Amino acid sequence: MNPTPTAPVSSEKDIAQVEVKPEVKPEVKPEVKVEIQNLSFFYGRNQVLRNVSLDVPAYQVTAMIGPSGCGKTTLLRCLNRMHDLYPGNRYEGSVRLHPGGTDILGPGMDPIRVRMRFGMVFQKPNPFPKSIYENVAYGLRLQGMNKRRDLDERVEKALRESALWDEVKSRLHQLAHNLSGGQQQRLCIARAIATDPDVVLFDEPTSALDPIATSKIEELIVEMKKRVTVIIVTHNLQQAGRISDRTAFMYLGELIEFGETNRMFTNPAKPQTEDYISGRFG
């Protein structure tokens, strides 16, 4: 009777040669803050955006890049309903703000209330012809805040978060136009964040500033994402690489590619993205 075969005993050398595959962890998708679905936009009969779909992650900096006229600023202004200020403009699709999923383009949505949730900082500093204090307090007053103590606290908080408080605390009631260009832009940031928006939109906020002022604004944006979601339009690819977590590349009104900034800048998935980032056009 043949003995029952036994499994060979592995030696330490055999065990060492066994390939151990590292555990593959699934990619953790970030929480979505702004869900853009099939968004198209028309200036009269002229279609500028074409079926843009994009999930903007919460508490990150998302950069929008692309050549002039590609639609990135138009998309940014859709998010706080700036186009409503001019007749003949038309939206199609949806933009949902989470949590809750409110469609900010839906019927009955008040554009003023939308702009309270989507603060905006423009290309050139645009302080109101008021005092530094009243510039920051403006949106708070629109929200119905009138008690001086409450206003004082919120104004100081916004100026501190925009790294401007120490420079202006002794002259809060002087005209904002007396500030330097970089200070005016930080004042505009303070005005935008004073109302506690969900998202802050930046439209090339440093294009008119010197390198030192630019550096301060970039530091502010990186710090700001701890509290709010940030979307920035920029022509400066180096700036997008420095401060953004994710990047959207747009061309001729369409979203070509969207993903993590480091991956897009080193290994873009689309030839058009690679051509733009490498400087072949744009």
PDB file of C-alpha atoms in Angstrom:
ATOM      1  CA  MET A   1       0.000   0.000   0.000  1.00  0.00           C
ATOM      2  CA  ASN A   2       1.479   3.289  -1.117  1.00  0.00           C
ATOM      3  CA  PRO A   3       1.899   5.922   1.551  1.00  0.00           C
ATOM      4  CA  THR A   4      -0.293   9.002   1.321  1.00  0.00           C
ATOM      5  CA  PRO A   5       1.707  11.795  -0.385  1.00  0.00           C
ATOM      6  CA  THR A   6       2.426  14.786   1.794  1.00  0.00           C
ATOM      7  CA  ALA A   7       2.898  18.371   0.721  1.00  0.00           C
ATOM      8  CA  PRO A   8       6.536  19.380   0.438  1.00  0.00           C
ATOM      9  CA  VAL A   9       7.844  21.403   3.329  1.00  0.00           C
ATOM     10  CA  SER A  10       8.956  24.818   2.130  1.00  0.00           C
ATOM     11  CA  SER A  11      12.373  25.938   3.169  1.00  0.00           C
ATOM     12  CA  GLU A  12      13.099  29.456   4.380  1.00  0.00           C
ATOM     13  CA  LYS A  13      14.698  30.101   0.983  1.00  0.00           C
ATOM     14  CA  ASP A  14      11.509  29.043  -0.806  1.00  0.00           C
ATOM     15  CA  ILE A  15       9.411  31.288   1.415  1.00  0.00           C
ATOM     16  CA  ALA A  16      11.683  34.224   0.748  1.00  0.00           C
ATOM     17  CA  GLN A  17      11.209  33.788  -2.994  1.00  0.00           C
ATOM     18  CA  VAL A  18       7.421  34.007  -2.783  1.00  0.00           C
ATOM     19  CA  GLU A  19       6.296  37.372  -4.164  1.00  0.00           C
ATOM     20  CA  VAL A  20       4.227  39.302  -1.675  1.00  0.00           C
ATOM     21  CA  LYS A  21       1.901  41.716  -3.434  1.00  0.00           C
ATOM     22  CA  PRO A  22       1.280  44.957  -1.579  1.00  0.00           C
ATOM     23  CA  GLU A  23      -2.265  45.648  -0.520  1.00  0.00           C
ATOM     24  CA  VAL A  24      -3.975  47.842  -3.088  1.00  0.00           C
ATOM     25  CA  LYS A  25      -6.070  50.473  -1.401  1.00  0.00           C
ATOM     26  CA  PRO A  26      -9.003  51.834  -3.378  1.00  0.00           C
ATOM     27  CA  GLU A  27      -8.797  55.497  -4.296  1.00  0.00           C
ATOM     28  CA  VAL A  28     -10.693  57.601  -1.809  1.00  0.00           C
ATOM     29  CA  LYS A  29     -12.856  60.055  -3.681  1.00  0.00           C
ATOM     30  CA  PRO A  30     -13.124  63.435  -2.007  1.00  0.00           C
ATOM     31  CA  GLU A  31     -16.439  64.839  -0.861  1.00  0.00           C
ATOM     32  CA  VAL A  32     -18.126  66.751  -3.672  1.00  0.00           C
ATOM     33  CA  LYS A  33     -19.007  70.375  -2.934  1.00  0.00           C
ATOM     34  CA  VAL A  34     -20.188  71.630  -6.341  1.00  0.00           C
ATOM     35  CA  GLU A  35     -21.728  69.186  -8.838  1.00  0.00           C
ATOM     36  CA  ILE A  36     -21.879  70.617 -12.356  1.00  0.00           C
ATOM     37  CA  GLN A  37     -23.938  68.544 -14.783  1.00  0.00           C
ATOM     38  CA  ASN A  38     -24.249  69.163 -18.543  1.00  0.00           C
ATOM     39  CA  LEU A  39     -23.849  72.907 -18.119  1.00  0.00           C
ATOM     40  CA  SER A  40     -24.174  74.996 -21.261  1.00  0.00           C
ATOM     41  CA  PHE A  41     -24.252  78.774 -21.401  1.00  0.00           C
ATOM     42  CA  PHE A  42     -25.374  81.179 -24.111  1.00  0.00           C
ATOM     43  CA  TYR A  43     -24.735  84.876 -24.667  1.00  0.00           C
ATOM     44  CA  GLY A  44     -27.875  85.427 -26.720  1.00  0.00           C
ATOM     45  CA  ARG A  45     -27.512  82.916 -29.570  1.00  0.00           C
ATOM     46  CA  ASN A  46     -23.779  82.462 -29.046  1.00  0.00           C
ATOM     47  CA  GLN A  47     -23.036  79.244 -27.132  1.00  0.00           C
ATOM     48  CA  VAL A  48     -19.934  79.648 -24.968  1.00  0.00           C
ATOM     49  CA  LEU A  49     -20.040  76.536 -22.742  1.00  0.00           C
ATOM     50  CA  ARG A  50     -20.884  73.088 -24.073  1.00  0.00           C
ATOM     51  CA  ASN A  51     -22.189  70.352 -21.756  1.00  0.00           C
ATOM     52  CA  VAL A  52     -19.605  70.813 -18.998  1.00  0.00           C
ATOM     53  CA  SER A  53     -19.794  68.214 -16.217  1.00  0.00           C
ATOM     54  CA  LEU A  54     -17.474  68.533 -13.243  1.00  0.00           C
ATOM     55  CA  ASP A  55     -17.445  67.498  -9.570  1.00  0.00           C
ATOM     56  CA  VAL A  56     -15.580  70.118  -7.542  1.00  0.00           C
ATOM     57  CA  PRO A  57     -14.175  68.572  -4.327  1.00  0.00           C
ATOM     58  CA  ALA A  58     -14.789  70.177  -0.946  1.00  0.00           C
ATOM     59  CA  TYR A  59     -11.968  71.869   0.952  1.00  0.00           C
ATOM     60  CA  GLN A  60      -9.552  71.752  -1.938  1.00  0.00           C
ATOM     61  CA  VAL A  61      -8.234  74.264  -4.458  1.00  0.00           C
ATOM     62  CA  THR A  62      -9.448  73.555  -7.995  1.00  0.00           C
ATOM     63  CA  ALA A  63      -7.668  75.453 -10.767  1.00  0.00           C
ATOM     64  CA  MET A  64      -9.201  76.139 -14.163  1.00  0.00           C
ATOM     65  CA  ILE A  65      -6.698  76.553 -16.975  1.00  0.00           C
ATOM     66  CA  GLY A  66      -6.884  77.013 -20.737  1.00  0.00           C
ATOM     67  CA  PRO A  67      -6.169  79.584 -23.444  1.00  0.00           C
ATOM     68  CA  SER A  68      -7.973  82.908 -23.594  1.00  0.00           C
ATOM     69  CA  GLY A  69     -11.573  82.558 -24.701  1.00  0.00           C
ATOM     70  CA  CYS A  70     -11.874  78.900 -23.678  1.00  0.00           C
ATOM     71  CA  GLY A  71     -14.782  79.570 -21.291  1.00  0.00           C
ATOM     72  CA  LYS A  72     -13.144  79.224 -17.884  1.00  0.00           C
ATOM     73  CA  THR A  73     -14.157  82.685 -16.623  1.00  0.00           C
ATOM     74  CA  THR A  74     -17.630  82.237 -18.114  1.00  0.00           C
ATOM     75  CA  LEU A  75     -17.957  78.997 -16.136  1.00  0.00           C
ATOM     76  CA  LEU A  76     -16.751  80.697 -12.961  1.00  0.00           C
ATOM     77  CA  ARG A  77     -19.374  83.430 -13.352  1.00  0.00           C
ATOM     78  CA  CYS A  78     -22.101  80.851 -13.867  1.00  0.00           C
ATOM     79  CA  LEU A  79     -21.416  79.597 -10.359  1.00  0.00           C
ATOM     80  CA  ASN A  80     -22.465  82.834  -8.678  1.00  0.00           C
ATOM     81  CA  ARG A  81     -25.034  83.882 -11.281  1.00  0.00           C
ATOM     82  CA  MET A  82     -23.084  86.956 -12.432  1.00  0.00           C
ATOM     83  CA  HIS A  83     -24.503  86.505 -15.935  1.00  0.00           C
ATOM     84  CA  ASP A  84     -27.975  87.295 -14.597  1.00  0.00           C
ATOM     85  CA  LEU A  85     -26.961  90.959 -14.518  1.00  0.00           C
ATOM     86  CA  TYR A  86     -27.231  91.151 -18.324  1.00  0.00           C
ATOM     87  CA  PRO A  87     -30.326  90.421 -20.446  1.00  0.00           C
ATOM     88  CA  GLY A  88     -30.398  87.691 -23.074  1.00  0.00           C
ATOM     89  CA  ASN A  89     -28.077  85.238 -21.277  1.00  0.00           C
ATOM     90  CA  ARG A  90     -29.235  81.665 -20.773  1.00  0.00           C
ATOM     91  CA  TYR A  91     -28.154  78.590 -18.775  1.00  0.00           C
ATOM     92  CA  GLU A  92     -28.844  74.937 -19.480  1.00  0.00           C
ATOM     93  CA  GLY A  93     -28.003  72.058 -17.157  1.00  0.00           C
ATOM     94  CA  SER A  94     -27.575  72.165 -13.391  1.00  0.00           C
ATOM     95  CA  VAL A  95     -25.144  73.295 -10.702  1.00  0.00           C
ATOM     96  CA  ARG A  96     -25.822  71.637  -7.349  1.00  0.00           C
ATOM     97  CA  LEU A  97     -24.321  72.800  -4.079  1.00  0.00           C
ATOM     98  CA  HIS A  98     -23.720  70.093  -1.474  1.00  0.00           C
ATOM     99  CA  PRO A  99     -24.650  69.047   1.095  1.00  0.00           C
ATOM    100  CA  GLY A 100     -28.284  69.332   0.192  1.00  0.00           C
ATOM    101  CA  GLY A 101     -27.991  69.283  -3.574  1.00  0.00           C
ATOM    102  CA  THR A 102     -29.639  72.659  -4.166  1.00  0.00           C
ATOM    103  CA  ASP A 103     -29.626  73.536  -7.869  1.00  0.00           C
ATOM    104  CA  ILE A 104     -28.464  77.148  -7.904  1.00  0.00           C
ATOM    105  CA  LEU A 105     -29.722  77.530 -11.486  1.00  0.00           C
ATOM    106  CA  GLY A 106     -33.152  76.213 -10.608  1.00  0.00           C
ATOM    107  CA  PRO A 107     -36.336  78.273 -10.966  1.00  0.00           C
ATOM    108  CA  GLY A 108     -37.037  80.485  -8.015  1.00  0.00           C
ATOM    109  CA  MET A 109     -33.424  80.680  -6.843  1.00  0.00           C
ATOM    110  CA  ASP A 110     -32.532  84.232  -5.793  1.00  0.00           C
ATOM    111  CA  PRO A 111     -29.192  85.220  -7.429  1.00  0.00           C
ATOM    112  CA  ILE A 112     -28.413  87.472  -4.446  1.00  0.00           C
ATOM    113  CA  ARG A 113     -28.620  84.508  -2.086  1.00  0.00           C
ATOM    114  CA  VAL A 114     -26.472  82.443  -4.461  1.00  0.00           C
ATOM    115  CA  ARG A 115     -23.765  85.131  -4.380  1.00  0.00           C
ATOM    116  CA  MET A 116     -23.750  84.971  -0.599  1.00  0.00           C
ATOM    117  CA  ARG A 117     -22.772  81.298  -0.842  1.00  0.00           C
ATOM    118  CA  PHE A 118     -20.307  81.799  -3.701  1.00  0.00           C
ATOM    119  CA  GLY A 119     -17.981  84.673  -2.836  1.00  0.00           C
ATOM    120  CA  MET A 120     -15.972  86.112  -5.734  1.00  0.00           C
ATOM    121  CA  VAL A 121     -12.656  87.927  -6.092  1.00  0.00           C
ATOM    122  CA  PHE A 122     -12.019  89.521  -9.467  1.00  0.00           C
ATOM    123  CA  GLN A 123      -8.959  90.023 -11.644  1.00  0.00           C
ATOM    124  CA  LYS A 124      -8.390  93.612 -10.577  1.00  0.00           C
ATOM    125  CA  PRO A 125      -9.014  94.818  -7.021  1.00  0.00           C
ATOM    126  CA  ASN A 126     -12.446  96.474  -6.889  1.00  0.00           C
ATOM    127  CA  PRO A 127     -13.046  97.882  -3.414  1.00  0.00           C
ATOM    128  CA  PHE A 128     -16.189  99.951  -2.987  1.00  0.00           C
ATOM    129  CA  PRO A 129     -15.766 103.732  -2.569  1.00  0.00           C
ATOM    130  CA  LYS A 130     -16.243 103.285   1.151  1.00  0.00           C
ATOM    131  CA  SER A 131     -14.073 102.825   4.219  1.00  0.00           C
ATOM    132  CA  ILE A 132     -12.074  99.657   4.817  1.00  0.00           C
ATOM    133  CA  TYR A 133     -14.549  98.720   7.545  1.00  0.00           C
ATOM    134  CA  GLU A 134     -17.643  99.294   5.426  1.00  0.00           C
ATOM    135  CA  ASN A 135     -16.201  97.281   2.528  1.00  0.00           C
ATOM    136  CA  VAL A 136     -15.995  94.202   4.741  1.00  0.00           C
ATOM    137  CA  ALA A 137     -19.283  94.903   6.517  1.00  0.00           C
ATOM    138  CA  TYR A 138     -21.235  95.413   3.278  1.00  0.00           C
ATOM    139  CA  GLY A 139     -22.343  91.798   2.774  1.00  0.00           C
ATOM    140  CA  LEU A 140     -23.017  91.348   6.472  1.00  0.00           C
ATOM    141  CA  ARG A 141     -25.413  94.284   6.414  1.00  0.00           C
ATOM    142  CA  LEU A 142     -27.186  92.755   3.417  1.00  0.00           C
ATOM    143  CA  GLN A 143     -27.649  89.624   5.511  1.00  0.00           C
ATOM    144  CA  GLY A 144     -29.398  91.713   8.149  1.00  0.00           C
ATOM    145  CA  MET A 145     -26.570  92.086  10.662  1.00  0.00           C
ATOM    146  CA  ASN A 146     -26.755  95.561  12.203  1.00  0.00           C
ATOM    147  CA  LYS A 147     -25.456  95.267  15.784  1.00  0.00           C
ATOM    148  CA  ARG A 148     -22.147  97.105  16.002  1.00  0.00           C
ATOM    149  CA  ARG A 149     -20.518  94.533  18.249  1.00  0.00           C
ATOM    150  CA  ASP A 150     -21.393  91.671  15.913  1.00  0.00           C
ATOM    151  CA  LEU A 151     -20.167  93.635  12.895  1.00  0.00           C
ATOM    152  CA  ASP A 152     -16.917  94.529  14.652  1.00  0.00           C
ATOM    153  CA  GLU A 153     -16.212  90.877  15.435  1.00  0.00           C
ATOM    154  CA  ARG A 154     -16.951  89.648  11.928  1.00  0.00           C
ATOM    155  CA  VAL A 155     -14.996  92.440  10.242  1.00  0.00           C
ATOM    156  CA  GLU A 156     -11.938  91.763  12.408  1.00  0.00           C
ATOM    157  CA  LYS A 157     -12.221  88.012  11.798  1.00  0.00           C
ATOM    158  CA  ALA A 158     -12.359  88.464   8.002  1.00  0.00           C
ATOM    159  CA  LEU A 159      -9.438  90.900   8.002  1.00  0.00           C
ATOM    160  CA  ARG A 160      -7.359  88.521  10.112  1.00  0.00           C
ATOM    161  CA  GLU A 161      -8.147  85.597   7.812  1.00  0.00           C
ATOM    162  CA  SER A 162      -7.066  87.709   4.837  1.00  0.00           C
ATOM    163  CA  ALA A 163      -3.783  88.639   6.599  1.00  0.00           C
ATOM    164  CA  LEU A 164      -4.672  92.329   6.530  1.00  0.00           C
ATOM    165  CA  TRP A 165      -5.735  93.149  10.087  1.00  0.00           C
ATOM    166  CA  ASP A 166      -2.323  94.177  11.430  1.00  0.00           C
ATOM    167  CA  GLU A 167      -1.815  96.534   8.496  1.00  0.00           C
ATOM    168  CA  VAL A 168      -5.163  98.354   8.729  1.00  0.00           C
ATOM    169  CA  LYS A 169      -6.485  98.015  12.295  1.00  0.00           C
ATOM    170  CA  SER A 170      -5.557 101.621  13.105  1.00  0.00           C
ATOM    171  CA  ARG A 171      -7.250 103.076  10.000  1.00  0.00           C
ATOM    172  CA  LEU A 172     -10.398 101.043   9.497  1.00  0.00           C
ATOM    173  CA  HIS A 173     -12.449 104.129   8.727  1.00  0.00           C
ATOM    174  CA  GLN A 174     -10.159 105.472   6.023  1.00  0.00           C
ATOM    175  CA  LEU A 175     -11.073 105.013   2.347  1.00  0.00           C
ATOM    176  CA  ALA A 176     -10.182 101.630   0.936  1.00  0.00           C
ATOM    177  CA  HIS A 177      -8.720 103.242  -2.176  1.00  0.00           C
ATOM    178  CA  ASN A 178      -5.838 104.551  -0.051  1.00  0.00           C
ATOM    179  CA  LEU A 179      -4.506 100.981   0.202  1.00  0.00           C
ATOM    180  CA  SER A 180      -1.885  99.524  -2.136  1.00  0.00           C
ATOM    181  CA  GLY A 181      -2.973  97.204  -4.943  1.00  0.00           C
ATOM    182  CA  GLY A 182      -2.030  94.078  -3.014  1.00  0.00           C
ATOM    183  CA  GLN A 183      -3.789  95.330   0.109  1.00  0.00           C
ATOM    184  CA  GLN A 184      -6.898  96.179  -1.900  1.00  0.00           C
ATOM    185  CA  GLN A 185      -7.008  92.646  -3.270  1.00  0.00           C
ATOM    186  CA  ARG A 186      -6.705  91.187   0.221  1.00  0.00           C
ATOM    187  CA  LEU A 187      -9.498  93.536   1.301  1.00  0.00           C
ATOM    188  CA  CYS A 188     -11.639  92.116  -1.502  1.00  0.00           C
ATOM    189  CA  ILE A 189     -10.856  88.631  -0.185  1.00  0.00           C
ATOM    190  CA  ALA A 190     -11.911  89.741   3.304  1.00  0.00           C
ATOM    191  CA  ARG A 191     -15.155  91.114   1.850  1.00  0.00           C
ATOM    192  CA  ALA A 192     -15.782  87.819   0.034  1.00  0.00           C
ATOM    193  CA  ILE A 193     -15.228  85.601   3.082  1.00  0.00           C
ATOM    194  CA  ALA A 194     -16.943  87.832   5.666  1.00  0.00           C
ATOM    195  CA  THR A 195     -20.359  86.328   4.884  1.00  0.00           C
ATOM    196  CA  ASP A 196     -19.075  82.760   5.447  1.00  0.00           C
ATOM    197  CA  PRO A 197     -19.585  81.490   1.875  1.00  0.00           C
ATOM    198  CA  ASP A 198     -19.409  77.812   0.977  1.00  0.00           C
ATOM    199  CA  VAL A 199     -17.154  78.467  -2.021  1.00  0.00           C
ATOM    200  CA  VAL A 200     -14.777  81.298  -2.924  1.00  0.00           C
ATOM    201  CA  LEU A 201     -14.193  81.977  -6.628  1.00  0.00           C
ATOM    202  CA  PHE A 202     -11.013  83.690  -7.846  1.00  0.00           C
ATOM    203  CA  ASP A 203     -10.766  85.093 -11.375  1.00  0.00           C
ATOM    204  CA  GLU A 204      -7.022  85.562 -12.044  1.00  0.00           C
ATOM    205  CA  PRO A 205      -6.615  87.342  -8.699  1.00  0.00           C
ATOM    206  CA  THR A 206      -2.884  88.051  -9.028  1.00  0.00           C
ATOM    207  CA  SER A 207      -2.543  89.034 -12.686  1.00  0.00           C
ATOM    208  CA  ALA A 208      -2.306  92.750 -11.814  1.00  0.00           C
ATOM    209  CA  LEU A 209      -0.046  92.307  -8.769  1.00  0.00           C
ATOM    210  CA  ASP A 210       3.704  92.291  -8.193  1.00  0.00           C
ATOM    211  CA  PRO A 211       5.509  89.057  -7.170  1.00  0.00           C
ATOM    212  CA  ILE A 212       5.489  89.866  -3.440  1.00  0.00           C
ATOM    213  CA  ALA A 213       1.761  90.618  -3.384  1.00  0.00           C
ATOM    214  CA  THR A 214       1.152  87.535  -5.545  1.00  0.00           C
ATOM    215  CA  SER A 215       2.966  85.336  -3.036  1.00  0.00           C
ATOM    216  CA  LYS A 216       0.809  86.652  -0.188  1.00  0.00           C
ATOM    217  CA  ILE A 217      -2.404  85.953  -2.111  1.00  0.00           C
ATOM    218  CA  GLU A 218      -1.250  82.424  -2.964  1.00  0.00           C
ATOM    219  CA  GLU A 219      -0.432  81.725   0.689  1.00  0.00           C
ATOM    220  CA  LEU A 220      -3.894  82.975   1.638  1.00  0.00           C
ATOM    221  CA  ILE A 221      -5.587  80.690  -0.884  1.00  0.00           C
ATOM    222  CA  VAL A 222      -3.721  77.609   0.369  1.00  0.00           C
ATOM    223  CA  GLU A 223      -4.623  78.491   3.964  1.00  0.00           C
ATOM    224  CA  MET A 224      -8.226  79.273   3.000  1.00  0.00           C
ATOM    225  CA  LYS A 225      -9.002  75.753   1.797  1.00  0.00           C
ATOM    226  CA  LYS A 226      -9.034  74.588   5.421  1.00  0.00           C
ATOM    227  CA  ARG A 227     -12.303  76.510   5.804  1.00  0.00           C
ATOM    228  CA  VAL A 228     -13.890  76.794   2.350  1.00  0.00           C
ATOM    229  CA  THR A 229     -13.788  75.296  -1.120  1.00  0.00           C
ATOM    230  CA  VAL A 230     -11.727  77.342  -3.590  1.00  0.00           C
ATOM    231  CA  ILE A 231     -11.967  77.573  -7.388  1.00  0.00           C
ATOM    232  CA  ILE A 232      -9.415  79.717  -9.209  1.00  0.00           C
ATOM    233  CA  VAL A 233      -9.095  80.697 -12.865  1.00  0.00           C
ATOM    234  CA  THR A 234      -5.479  81.305 -13.828  1.00  0.00           C
ATOM    235  CA  HIS A 235      -3.368  81.701 -16.965  1.00  0.00           C
ATOM    236  CA  ASN A 236      -0.275  80.997 -14.883  1.00  0.00           C
ATOM    237  CA  LEU A 237       0.469  77.275 -15.083  1.00  0.00           C
ATOM    238  CA  GLN A 238       3.172  77.591 -12.443  1.00  0.00           C
ATOM    239  CA  GLN A 239       0.634  79.121 -10.082  1.00  0.00           C
ATOM    240  CA  ALA A 240      -1.821  76.304 -10.739  1.00  0.00           C
ATOM    241  CA  GLY A 241       0.951  73.819  -9.987  1.00  0.00           C
ATOM    242  CA  ARG A 242       1.893  75.578  -6.762  1.00  0.00           C
ATOM    243  CA  ILE A 243      -1.488  76.020  -5.105  1.00  0.00           C
ATOM    244  CA  SER A 244      -4.101  73.697  -6.602  1.00  0.00           C
ATOM    245  CA  ASP A 245      -5.056  70.153  -5.650  1.00  0.00           C
ATOM    246  CA  ARG A 246      -6.982  69.496  -8.864  1.00  0.00           C
ATOM    247  CA  THR A 247      -6.991  71.117 -12.271  1.00  0.00           C
ATOM    248  CA  ALA A 248      -9.591  71.421 -15.018  1.00  0.00           C
ATOM    249  CA  PHE A 249      -8.359  72.108 -18.561  1.00  0.00           C
ATOM    250  CA  MET A 250     -10.871  73.808 -20.854  1.00  0.00           C
ATOM    251  CA  TYR A 251     -10.751  74.460 -24.571  1.00  0.00           C
ATOM    252  CA  LEU A 252     -13.343  76.032 -26.874  1.00  0.00           C
ATOM    253  CA  GLY A 253     -16.046  75.908 -24.218  1.00  0.00           C
ATOM    254  CA  GLU A 254     -15.560  72.231 -23.395  1.00  0.00           C
ATOM    255  CA  LEU A 255     -13.978  70.479 -20.431  1.00  0.00           C
ATOM    256  CA  ILE A 256     -11.121  68.445 -21.901  1.00  0.00           C
ATOM    257  CA  GLU A 257      -9.617  66.934 -18.770  1.00  0.00           C
ATOM    258  CA  PHE A 258      -9.985  67.099 -14.997  1.00  0.00           C
ATOM    259  CA  GLY A 259      -7.881  65.419 -12.343  1.00  0.00           C
ATOM    260  CA  GLU A 260      -5.217  65.714  -9.688  1.00  0.00           C
ATOM    261  CA  THR A 261      -2.847  68.549 -10.532  1.00  0.00           C
ATOM    262  CA  ASN A 262       0.376  66.581 -10.069  1.00  0.00           C
ATOM    263  CA  ARG A 263      -0.857  63.812 -12.349  1.00  0.00           C
ATOM    264  CA  MET A 264      -2.185  66.179 -15.016  1.00  0.00           C
ATOM    265  CA  PHE A 265       1.024  68.201 -15.153  1.00  0.00           C
ATOM    266  CA  THR A 266       3.303  65.151 -15.365  1.00  0.00           C
ATOM    267  CA  ASN A 267       1.166  62.580 -17.182  1.00  0.00           C
ATOM    268  CA  PRO A 268      -1.891  64.156 -18.851  1.00  0.00           C
ATOM    269  CA  ALA A 269      -4.431  61.735 -20.277  1.00  0.00           C
ATOM    270  CA  LYS A 270      -5.431  63.839 -23.288  1.00  0.00           C
ATOM    271  CA  PRO A 271      -3.104  65.013 -26.105  1.00  0.00           C
ATOM    272  CA  GLN A 272      -4.697  68.495 -26.051  1.00  0.00           C
ATOM    273  CA  THR A 273      -3.838  68.849 -22.363  1.00  0.00           C
ATOM    274  CA  GLU A 274      -0.242  67.848 -22.990  1.00  0.00           C
ATOM    275  CA  ASP A 275       0.036  70.274 -25.908  1.00  0.00           C
ATOM    276  CA  TYR A 276      -1.248  73.157 -23.785  1.00  0.00           C
ATOM    277  CA  ILE A 277       0.860  72.405 -20.713  1.00  0.00           C
ATOM    278  CA  SER A 278       3.996  71.939 -22.842  1.00  0.00           C
ATOM    279  CA  GLY A 279       3.392  75.277 -24.570  1.00  0.00           C
ATOM    280  CA  ARG A 280       2.618  74.004 -28.075  1.00  0.00           C
ATOM    281  CA  PHE A 281      -0.434  76.290 -28.164  1.00  0.00           C
ATOM    282  CA  GLY A 282      -2.206  78.817 -26.003  1.00  0.00           C
TER     283      GLY A 282
END
